[in-house]
CSV table of C-alpha atoms in Angstrom, one decimal:
chain,number,residue,atom,x,y,z
A,1,MET,CA,193.4,133.1,10.1
A,2,LYS,CA,194.6,132.0,13.6
A,3,LYS,CA,196.3,129.0,12.1
A,4,ILE,CA,198.2,131.2,9.6
A,5,GLY,CA,199.2,133.6,12.3
A,6,LYS,CA,200.4,130.8,14.6
A,7,PHE,CA,202.4,129.3,11.7
A,8,LEU,CA,204.0,132.6,10.9
A,9,MET,CA,204.8,133.4,14.5
A,10,LYS,CA,206.4,130.0,15.1
A,11,GLY,CA,208.4,130.4,11.9
A,12,ILE,CA,209.7,133.8,13.0
A,13,LEU,CA,210.6,132.5,16.4
A,14,ARG,CA,212.4,129.5,14.9
A,15,LEU,CA,214.3,131.7,12.6
A,16,LEU,CA,215.3,134.1,15.4
A,17,GLY,CA,216.1,131.2,17.7
A,18,SER,CA,218.6,129.7,15.2
A,19,LEU,CA,220.8,132.8,15.6
A,20,PRO,CA,223.9,132.6,17.9
A,21,LEU,CA,223.4,133.4,21.5
A,22,LYS,CA,225.7,136.5,21.2
A,23,ILE,CA,223.3,138.0,18.7
A,24,HIS,CA,220.4,137.4,21.1
A,25,TYR,CA,222.2,139.5,23.7
A,26,LYS,CA,222.4,142.4,21.3
A,27,LEU,CA,218.6,141.9,20.8
A,28,ALA,CA,218.2,141.9,24.6
A,29,ARG,CA,219.7,145.4,24.8
A,30,PHE,CA,217.3,146.6,22.2
A,31,LEU,CA,214.4,145.0,24.0
A,32,ALA,CA,215.5,146.5,27.3
A,33,TRP,CA,215.6,150.0,25.8
A,34,LEU,CA,212.3,149.5,24.1
A,35,ALA,CA,210.5,148.1,27.2
A,36,GLY,CA,212.0,150.5,29.7
A,37,ASP,CA,212.4,153.8,27.9
A,38,VAL,CA,210.0,153.8,24.9
A,39,ILE,CA,207.0,151.7,25.8
A,40,ARG,CA,207.7,152.1,29.5
A,41,TYR,CA,206.3,148.7,30.1
A,42,ARG,CA,204.8,148.6,33.6
A,43,ARG,CA,207.4,151.1,34.7
A,44,ASP,CA,205.3,152.4,37.6
A,45,VAL,CA,204.7,148.9,38.9
A,46,VAL,CA,208.4,148.2,38.7
A,47,MET,CA,209.4,151.3,40.6
A,48,THR,CA,206.7,150.8,43.2
A,49,ASN,CA,207.7,147.2,43.9
A,50,ILE,CA,211.4,148.0,44.1
A,51,SER,CA,210.9,151.0,46.4
A,52,ARG,CA,208.6,149.0,48.7
A,53,CYS,CA,211.3,146.3,49.0
A,54,PHE,CA,214.2,148.7,49.4
A,55,PRO,CA,212.9,151.7,51.4
A,56,ASP,CA,216.5,152.6,52.5
A,57,LYS,CA,217.7,153.3,49.0
A,58,ASN,CA,217.6,156.7,47.4
A,59,TYR,CA,215.9,157.5,44.0
A,60,TRP,CA,219.1,157.0,42.0
A,61,GLU,CA,219.9,153.7,43.5
A,62,LEU,CA,216.3,152.5,42.8
A,63,ALA,CA,216.5,153.8,39.2
A,64,ASP,CA,219.8,151.9,38.7
A,65,ILE,CA,218.0,148.7,39.8
A,66,ARG,CA,215.2,149.5,37.5
A,67,LYS,CA,217.5,150.0,34.6
A,68,LYS,CA,219.4,146.7,35.3
A,69,PHE,CA,216.0,144.9,35.6
A,70,TYR,CA,214.9,145.9,32.1
A,71,LEU,CA,218.2,144.6,30.8
A,72,HIS,CA,217.6,141.3,32.7
A,73,PHE,CA,214.0,141.3,31.3
A,74,GLY,CA,215.3,141.7,27.8
A,75,GLU,CA,217.8,138.8,28.3
A,76,VAL,CA,215.1,136.5,29.7
A,77,VAL,CA,213.0,137.1,26.5
A,78,ALA,CA,216.0,136.7,24.2
A,79,GLU,CA,217.3,133.6,25.9
A,80,ALA,CA,213.8,132.1,25.8
A,81,ILE,CA,213.6,132.6,22.0
A,82,TRP,CA,217.1,131.1,21.6
A,83,PHE,CA,216.0,128.2,23.9
A,84,GLY,CA,213.0,127.5,21.7
A,85,ALA,CA,215.3,126.5,18.8
A,86,CYS,CA,217.4,124.1,20.9
A,87,HIS,CA,215.9,121.0,19.5
A,88,ASN,CA,219.4,119.4,19.6
A,89,PRO,CA,220.4,119.2,23.4
A,90,LYS,CA,224.0,119.5,22.3
A,91,ARG,CA,223.4,123.2,21.6
A,92,LEU,CA,222.4,123.7,25.3
A,93,ARG,CA,225.4,121.7,26.5
A,94,ASP,CA,227.9,123.6,24.4
A,95,ALA,CA,226.5,127.0,25.5
A,96,ARG,CA,226.9,126.1,29.2
A,97,ILE,CA,224.1,128.6,29.9
A,98,VAL,CA,223.1,126.7,33.1
A,99,GLU,CA,225.3,124.9,35.6
A,100,LEU,CA,224.0,122.6,38.3
A,101,LEU,CA,225.8,123.3,41.6
A,102,ASN,CA,224.6,120.5,43.9
A,103,PRO,CA,223.2,117.4,42.1
A,104,GLU,CA,224.2,115.3,45.0
A,105,GLU,CA,221.6,117.0,47.3
A,106,LEU,CA,218.9,116.6,44.6
A,107,LYS,CA,219.7,112.9,44.5
A,108,ARG,CA,219.5,112.7,48.3
A,109,LEU,CA,216.2,114.4,48.4
A,110,SER,CA,214.8,112.1,45.7
A,111,GLU,CA,215.7,109.1,47.9
A,112,VAL,CA,214.2,110.3,51.3
A,113,ALA,CA,210.6,110.8,50.0
A,114,PRO,CA,208.1,109.3,47.5
A,115,SER,CA,208.4,112.4,45.3
A,116,HIS,CA,209.9,115.8,45.3
A,117,MET,CA,208.5,119.3,45.1
A,118,VAL,CA,210.7,122.1,43.7
A,119,LEU,CA,209.4,125.6,44.4
A,120,PHE,CA,211.0,128.5,42.5
A,121,SER,CA,210.5,132.2,41.9
A,122,HIS,CA,210.8,134.5,38.9
A,123,THR,CA,214.6,134.9,39.4
A,124,GLY,CA,217.3,134.0,36.9
A,125,ASN,CA,215.6,132.6,33.8
A,126,TRP,CA,212.8,130.3,34.7
A,127,GLU,CA,212.1,129.6,31.0
A,128,LEU,CA,215.2,127.5,30.8
A,129,ILE,CA,214.1,124.8,33.2
A,130,GLY,CA,213.0,122.5,30.4
A,131,GLY,CA,216.6,121.8,29.5
A,132,ILE,CA,217.5,120.5,33.0
A,133,GLU,CA,218.6,117.1,31.8
A,134,SER,CA,221.0,118.5,29.2
A,135,TYR,CA,223.0,121.1,31.2
A,136,SER,CA,225.5,118.9,33.0
A,137,PRO,CA,225.9,115.6,31.0
A,138,GLU,CA,229.0,114.7,33.0
A,139,VAL,CA,227.0,114.7,36.2
A,140,GLU,CA,224.4,112.1,37.1
A,141,ILE,CA,221.1,113.6,38.2
A,142,PRO,CA,217.9,111.7,39.2
A,143,MET,CA,215.7,113.8,36.9
A,144,THR,CA,214.8,112.5,33.4
A,145,GLU,CA,212.1,113.3,30.9
A,146,GLU,CA,210.1,110.4,32.3
A,147,ASN,CA,209.9,111.7,35.9
A,148,VAL,CA,210.2,115.5,35.7
A,149,CYS,CA,207.1,117.7,35.7
A,150,VAL,CA,206.7,121.5,35.3
A,151,VAL,CA,203.5,123.1,36.5
A,152,TYR,CA,202.3,126.2,34.6
A,153,ARG,CA,199.3,128.5,34.4
A,154,LYS,CA,197.4,128.4,31.1
A,155,LEU,CA,197.6,131.6,29.1
A,156,SER,CA,194.4,133.3,28.0
A,157,SER,CA,195.5,133.2,24.3
A,158,LYS,CA,195.2,129.6,23.0
A,159,VAL,CA,197.7,130.4,20.3
A,160,TRP,CA,200.4,131.8,22.6
A,161,ASP,CA,199.7,129.0,25.1
A,162,GLU,CA,200.6,126.4,22.5
A,163,ILE,CA,203.6,128.4,21.3
A,164,MET,CA,205.0,128.7,24.8
A,165,LYS,CA,204.4,125.0,25.5
A,166,GLU,CA,206.4,124.0,22.4
A,167,ASN,CA,209.1,126.5,23.2
A,168,ARG,CA,209.6,125.3,26.8
A,169,ALA,CA,209.8,121.7,25.7
A,170,ALA,CA,212.2,122.4,22.8
A,171,PRO,CA,215.2,120.3,23.9
A,172,LEU,CA,213.2,117.2,25.0
A,173,LYS,CA,213.9,114.1,23.1
A,174,ASN,CA,210.3,113.1,23.2
A,175,ARG,CA,208.4,116.4,22.9
A,176,ASP,CA,205.2,114.9,21.5
A,177,GLY,CA,205.0,112.2,24.1
A,178,PHE,CA,206.0,114.4,27.1
A,179,SER,CA,203.3,114.3,29.8
A,180,GLY,CA,205.0,116.3,32.5
A,181,TYR,CA,203.8,119.8,31.4
A,182,LEU,CA,201.0,120.2,33.8
A,183,GLU,CA,198.4,123.0,34.0
A,184,THR,CA,197.8,124.2,37.5
A,185,GLU,CA,194.3,122.9,37.9
A,186,LYS,CA,195.3,119.4,37.0
A,187,ILE,CA,198.3,118.9,39.3
A,188,VAL,CA,196.4,117.3,42.3
A,189,ARG,CA,194.7,114.7,40.1
A,190,TYR,CA,198.0,114.0,38.3
A,191,ILE,CA,199.9,113.5,41.6
A,192,TYR,CA,197.2,111.2,43.0
A,193,GLU,CA,197.2,109.1,39.8
A,194,HIS,CA,201.1,108.9,39.9
A,195,LYS,CA,201.5,108.7,43.7
A,196,ASP,CA,203.4,105.4,43.4
A,197,GLU,CA,205.9,106.8,41.0
A,198,ARG,CA,208.9,109.0,42.0
A,199,LYS,CA,208.4,112.4,40.4
A,200,PHE,CA,210.0,115.8,40.4
A,201,TYR,CA,207.4,118.7,40.4
A,202,HIS,CA,208.6,122.2,39.5
A,203,LEU,CA,206.2,124.9,40.5
A,204,CYS,CA,206.7,128.7,40.2
A,205,THR,CA,205.0,130.2,43.3
A,206,ASP,CA,205.8,133.8,43.9
A,207,GLN,CA,202.8,135.5,42.3
A,208,ARG,CA,199.8,137.0,44.1
A,209,PRO,CA,196.8,134.7,44.0
A,210,TYR,CA,195.0,134.8,40.7
A,211,PHE,CA,191.6,134.6,42.5
A,212,GLU,CA,190.2,134.6,46.0
A,213,SER,CA,190.3,131.3,47.8
A,214,ALA,CA,190.3,130.1,51.4
A,215,GLY,CA,193.4,128.1,50.6
A,216,TYR,CA,195.6,131.1,50.3
A,217,ILE,CA,197.6,132.5,53.3
A,218,THR,CA,199.2,135.8,54.2
A,219,LEU,CA,202.9,136.1,55.0
A,220,ASP,CA,205.4,139.0,55.3
A,221,PHE,CA,207.5,139.6,52.3
A,222,PHE,CA,210.1,142.3,52.7
A,223,GLY,CA,208.3,143.4,55.9
A,224,GLN,CA,204.9,143.7,54.2
A,225,PRO,CA,201.9,141.4,54.3
A,226,VAL,CA,201.2,139.6,51.1
A,227,ARG,CA,198.7,137.0,50.0
A,228,ILE,CA,200.5,134.1,48.6
A,229,MET,CA,199.7,130.9,46.6
A,230,ALA,CA,200.4,128.0,48.9
A,231,GLY,CA,199.1,125.1,46.6
A,232,GLY,CA,202.6,123.6,46.0
A,233,ALA,CA,203.3,123.4,49.8
A,234,ALA,CA,199.8,122.0,50.5
A,235,VAL,CA,200.2,119.3,47.9
A,236,ALA,CA,203.7,118.4,49.2
A,237,HIS,CA,202.4,118.3,52.7
A,238,LYS,CA,199.5,116.0,51.7
A,239,PHE,CA,201.7,113.5,49.8
A,240,HIS,CA,204.8,113.5,52.2
A,241,MET,CA,207.1,115.0,49.5
A,242,SER,CA,210.5,116.4,50.1
A,243,VAL,CA,210.7,120.1,49.2
A,244,SER,CA,213.5,122.3,47.9
A,245,TYR,CA,213.9,125.9,46.7
A,246,LEU,CA,215.5,126.3,43.2
A,247,LYS,CA,217.9,129.2,43.4
A,248,MET,CA,218.7,130.6,39.9
A,249,HIS,CA,221.7,132.9,40.3
A,250,ARG,CA,223.0,135.0,37.4
A,251,VAL,CA,226.7,134.7,37.4
A,252,SER,CA,227.3,136.6,34.2
A,253,GLN,CA,225.7,137.2,30.9
A,254,GLY,CA,224.8,133.8,29.4
A,255,HIS,CA,225.6,131.9,32.6
A,256,TYR,CA,223.3,130.9,35.4
A,257,THR,CA,223.7,128.5,38.3
A,258,TYR,CA,220.9,126.2,39.6
A,259,GLU,CA,221.1,125.3,43.2
A,260,TYR,CA,218.5,123.1,45.0
A,261,ILE,CA,218.3,124.3,48.6
A,262,THR,CA,216.5,122.0,51.0
A,263,ILE,CA,213.4,123.2,52.7
A,264,CYS,CA,212.4,119.8,54.2
A,265,ASP,CA,212.8,116.1,53.8
A,266,ASP,CA,209.2,115.4,54.6
A,267,ALA,CA,206.6,118.2,54.1
A,268,SER,CA,204.1,116.4,56.3
A,269,GLU,CA,206.2,117.2,59.3
A,270,MET,CA,205.8,121.0,58.7
A,271,SER,CA,202.7,123.1,58.3
A,272,VAL,CA,202.0,124.7,55.0
A,273,GLU,CA,202.7,128.1,56.5
A,274,GLN,CA,206.1,127.0,57.8
A,275,ILE,CA,207.1,125.6,54.4
A,276,MET,CA,206.0,128.9,52.7
A,277,ARG,CA,207.7,131.0,55.3
A,278,LYS,CA,211.0,129.2,54.7
A,279,TYR,CA,210.5,129.5,51.0
A,280,TYR,CA,209.9,133.2,51.1
A,281,ASP,CA,212.9,133.8,53.3
A,282,LEU,CA,215.0,132.2,50.6
A,283,VAL,CA,213.4,134.2,47.9
A,284,GLU,CA,214.0,137.4,49.8
A,285,GLU,CA,217.6,136.5,50.5
A,286,GLU,CA,218.2,135.8,46.8
A,287,ILE,CA,216.6,139.1,45.7
A,288,LYS,CA,218.7,141.1,48.2
A,289,GLU,CA,221.8,139.4,46.6
A,290,GLN,CA,220.8,140.4,43.1
A,291,PRO,CA,217.9,142.9,43.1
A,292,GLU,CA,217.8,143.3,39.3
A,293,ASN,CA,217.6,139.5,38.8
A,294,TYR,CA,213.8,139.4,39.6
A,295,LEU,CA,210.6,139.9,37.7
A,296,TRP,CA,209.6,143.3,39.2
A,297,SER,CA,206.9,144.0,36.5
A,298,HIS,CA,204.3,141.8,38.2
A,299,HIS,CA,202.1,143.0,41.1
A,300,ARG,CA,203.7,141.5,44.2
A,301,PHE,CA,201.7,143.2,47.0
A,302,ALA,CA,198.0,143.0,47.8
């Protein structure tokens, strides 16, 4: 029964994904209304997070951010569905959905250290990272399918975990042979086994810790103490990696910019806490620029 359900779900997603991107944005508006006004998906969590980060704003200003967030949330879902049908990289290039702003800095960072750690938050659309090699074909970038890695946390549903894995790798030329999709628990061993190879590790790291561990540290985020996951910084520190923050700015509907902002050339020269402090300063700065462009529906504060 699970195999039949998975087959049907993949078929539906493939059919929806084949539709033009403009149609998906109409779907996004429907999803925004459904999630925000009908189901009221985590609406209390959203308002609590926003109000804690922007205590100077009145109720109507907070409500406006909430409304825009649900539209953003709908667009993330719709774009991810569309992305999953981009088995031809040309579709990504023609859509110009992502623009790389500073490939030269990424190239420099790749040359000053054995490998590179990219830390990013739930801003923009993080589900589009799998197409990084296809977005700017006219620009030379050091990342390829052979050396790029994306770290993820395994979903509790085996079916959905497999569907999302295939969706995120849709535009790759060698989807079946791609080894850079790494589950969180396997990253240290993978890095150790490939320490003599130049790799680019992308790690989303703005969540609260999933479980208690002595390895987690506490930092201020929007003036409030939060427990944070520091594994990416710790690994980068241990293996002398360069580190950057991937800023995903929403320019307009259907157009994001990716900018790699340097945190350090050699993570071993900074403490894990210093790396994470600089990272969270950049996250906070980006959120203040575009408050609606963040995933407010997750618990952010301890």
